[in-house]
């Protein structure tokens, strides 16, 4: 039984959800749950919804990124669930504040597509469209012919033919917005960068596939992330290997940066959501509210830095393929530092007559500290060897490491 503001819903389907870092057992303090209102009682709805999720947000102490990023995708025309918040009690035990998220059900599909009867697939955990994805909705035999056709198109070696087939089988305009926002929000655990946290719908009215974002509780981690990172998702990689589509993708990033991805709009939204949540957390314990203040401030800084860096990146010329000399050697010169949590020193010096990059680690006792120098280049398919020299001084393992 589920009670909401005194109204009871009986025979509601309940499923303990989550994967990796967010999964908790039902009898733990804060299990993540999926509620299916018509699973055992046809026609039962909650404010028009068949299904909703209660996310424990253990990987997002701000509680805000799912809400913020879902809005961004919807504003860009990419179907994404609506998000709110809830105080949850489980079997009389106060489980605290949750992120309340609309489910990927037929009510959701009806709002975004002419027909809700197409195949809806769950991307699962680190799986691509070449894997046997679970079909969670759809009519007819479950042959996955639509997924197989899209995968075959993405693997065509002839780029002109690949582009033609992708335009025929994929809602390419929406996919470019989906891809751009995954990178702009640095959804490192999403489809493009990890083959994870996504849904894909075969729209019967257009006979094209549409990618849907999911699992956005670990966003904006790398404010310096490039516009064109290495893509793990098959379709993302296939699109970016086509020069004309890569150019359209960069143009889409610029458009979204101008119209949707704006500092004042984003930080105002963060501030408004924080004002709603802080009193709730303070009612549990004053320290919870103070911890939330810190998490939100960190998110606000990361969002601001990401927008500023994206403006810098879009103003730079797109990367060119690395040029090799007659001996087959190409020096790597465009190095940049990455220090997500800050506090370490980076610099350039000459050591024994050789230009050298250095890192002085000031936060070696912080297990999150992982400073590095990075260099990204565009390479054609082939085999490459990376050569270089490295030197360490006063490096010791942490106490918990052998």
PDB file of N, CA and C in Angstrom, residues 42 58 82 98-99 132 138 161 181 184 197 216 245 247 265 283 320 330 360 381:
ATOM      1  N   UNK A  42      -5.191  -2.886 -12.764  1.00  0.00           N
ATOM      2  CA  UNK A  42      -5.313  -2.146 -14.035  1.00  0.00           C
ATOM      3  C   UNK A  42      -6.147  -0.882 -13.884  1.00  0.00           C
ATOM      4  N   UNK A  58      21.911   8.977  -3.279  1.00  0.00           N
ATOM      5  CA  UNK A  58      23.122   8.802  -2.463  1.00  0.00           C
ATOM      6  C   UNK A  58      24.379   9.206  -3.223  1.00  0.00           C
ATOM      7  N   UNK A  82       9.806  14.061 -16.032  1.00  0.00           N
ATOM      8  CA  UNK A  82       9.669  15.161 -15.076  1.00  0.00           C
ATOM      9  C   UNK A  82      10.177  14.694 -13.709  1.00  0.00           C
ATOM     10  N   UNK A  98      13.785  12.204  -0.909  1.00  0.00           N
ATOM     11  CA  UNK A  98      14.022  11.449  -2.135  1.00  0.00           C
ATOM     12  C   UNK A  98      13.807  12.343  -3.351  1.00  0.00           C
ATOM     13  N   UNK A  99      14.410  11.937  -4.469  1.00  0.00           N
ATOM     14  CA  UNK A  99      14.129  12.542  -5.762  1.00  0.00           C
ATOM     15  C   UNK A  99      13.028  11.706  -6.418  1.00  0.00           C
ATOM     16  N   UNK A 132      21.596  -7.735 -25.998  1.00  0.00           N
ATOM     17  CA  UNK A 132      20.165  -8.090 -25.931  1.00  0.00           C
ATOM     18  C   UNK A 132      19.439  -7.234 -24.896  1.00  0.00           C
ATOM     19  N   UNK A 138       6.035  -2.437 -25.719  1.00  0.00           N
ATOM     20  CA  UNK A 138       5.991  -2.647 -27.161  1.00  0.00           C
ATOM     21  C   UNK A 138       5.040  -3.774 -27.521  1.00  0.00           C
ATOM     22  N   UNK A 161      27.279   6.104 -46.999  1.00  0.00           N
ATOM     23  CA  UNK A 161      26.184   5.152 -46.830  1.00  0.00           C
ATOM     24  C   UNK A 161      25.744   5.110 -45.368  1.00  0.00           C
ATOM     25  N   UNK A 181      24.047  17.487 -25.179  1.00  0.00           N
ATOM     26  CA  UNK A 181      23.795  17.747 -23.765  1.00  0.00           C
ATOM     27  C   UNK A 181      24.464  16.721 -22.863  1.00  0.00           C
ATOM     28  N   UNK A 184      27.859  18.257 -22.728  1.00  0.00           N
ATOM     29  CA  UNK A 184      27.867  19.564 -22.073  1.00  0.00           C
ATOM     30  C   UNK A 184      27.672  19.439 -20.562  1.00  0.00           C
ATOM     31  N   UNK A 197      22.967   4.027 -18.643  1.00  0.00           N
ATOM     32  CA  UNK A 197      21.941   4.997 -18.257  1.00  0.00           C
ATOM     33  C   UNK A 197      21.251   5.653 -19.452  1.00  0.00           C
ATOM     34  N   UNK A 216      20.751  10.566 -14.140  1.00  0.00           N
ATOM     35  CA  UNK A 216      21.584  11.774 -14.147  1.00  0.00           C
ATOM     36  C   UNK A 216      21.862  12.281 -12.731  1.00  0.00           C
ATOM     37  N   UNK A 245      28.337  15.269 -39.969  1.00  0.00           N
ATOM     38  CA  UNK A 245      27.543  15.158 -38.746  1.00  0.00           C
ATOM     39  C   UNK A 245      28.315  15.690 -37.546  1.00  0.00           C
ATOM     40  N   UNK A 247      30.285  18.212 -37.696  1.00  0.00           N
ATOM     41  CA  UNK A 247      30.123  19.663 -37.808  1.00  0.00           C
ATOM     42  C   UNK A 247      28.747  20.089 -37.300  1.00  0.00           C
ATOM     43  N   UNK A 265      20.585  31.473 -15.862  1.00  0.00           N
ATOM     44  CA  UNK A 265      19.391  30.630 -15.831  1.00  0.00           C
ATOM     45  C   UNK A 265      19.633  29.394 -14.972  1.00  0.00           C
ATOM     46  N   UNK A 283      14.796  20.329   8.916  1.00  0.00           N
ATOM     47  CA  UNK A 283      13.821  19.755   9.838  1.00  0.00           C
ATOM     48  C   UNK A 283      14.264  18.388  10.345  1.00  0.00           C
ATOM     49  N   UNK A 320      42.117  19.032 -35.618  1.00  0.00           N
ATOM     50  CA  UNK A 320      42.535  18.443 -36.886  1.00  0.00           C
ATOM     51  C   UNK A 320      43.280  17.151 -36.595  1.00  0.00           C
ATOM     52  N   UNK A 330      54.896  12.152 -34.392  1.00  0.00           N
ATOM     53  CA  UNK A 330      54.147  13.396 -34.200  1.00  0.00           C
ATOM     54  C   UNK A 330      54.243  13.800 -32.734  1.00  0.00           C
ATOM     55  N   UNK A 360      52.881  18.796  -8.625  1.00  0.00           N
ATOM     56  CA  UNK A 360      53.243  18.681  -7.215  1.00  0.00           C
ATOM     57  C   UNK A 360      51.942  18.413  -6.443  1.00  0.00           C
ATOM     58  N   UNK A 381      41.799   5.564 -37.814  1.00  0.00           N
ATOM     59  CA  UNK A 381      41.909   4.182 -37.369  1.00  0.00           C
ATOM     60  C   UNK A 381      43.300   3.646 -37.684  1.00  0.00           C
TER      61      UNK A 381
END
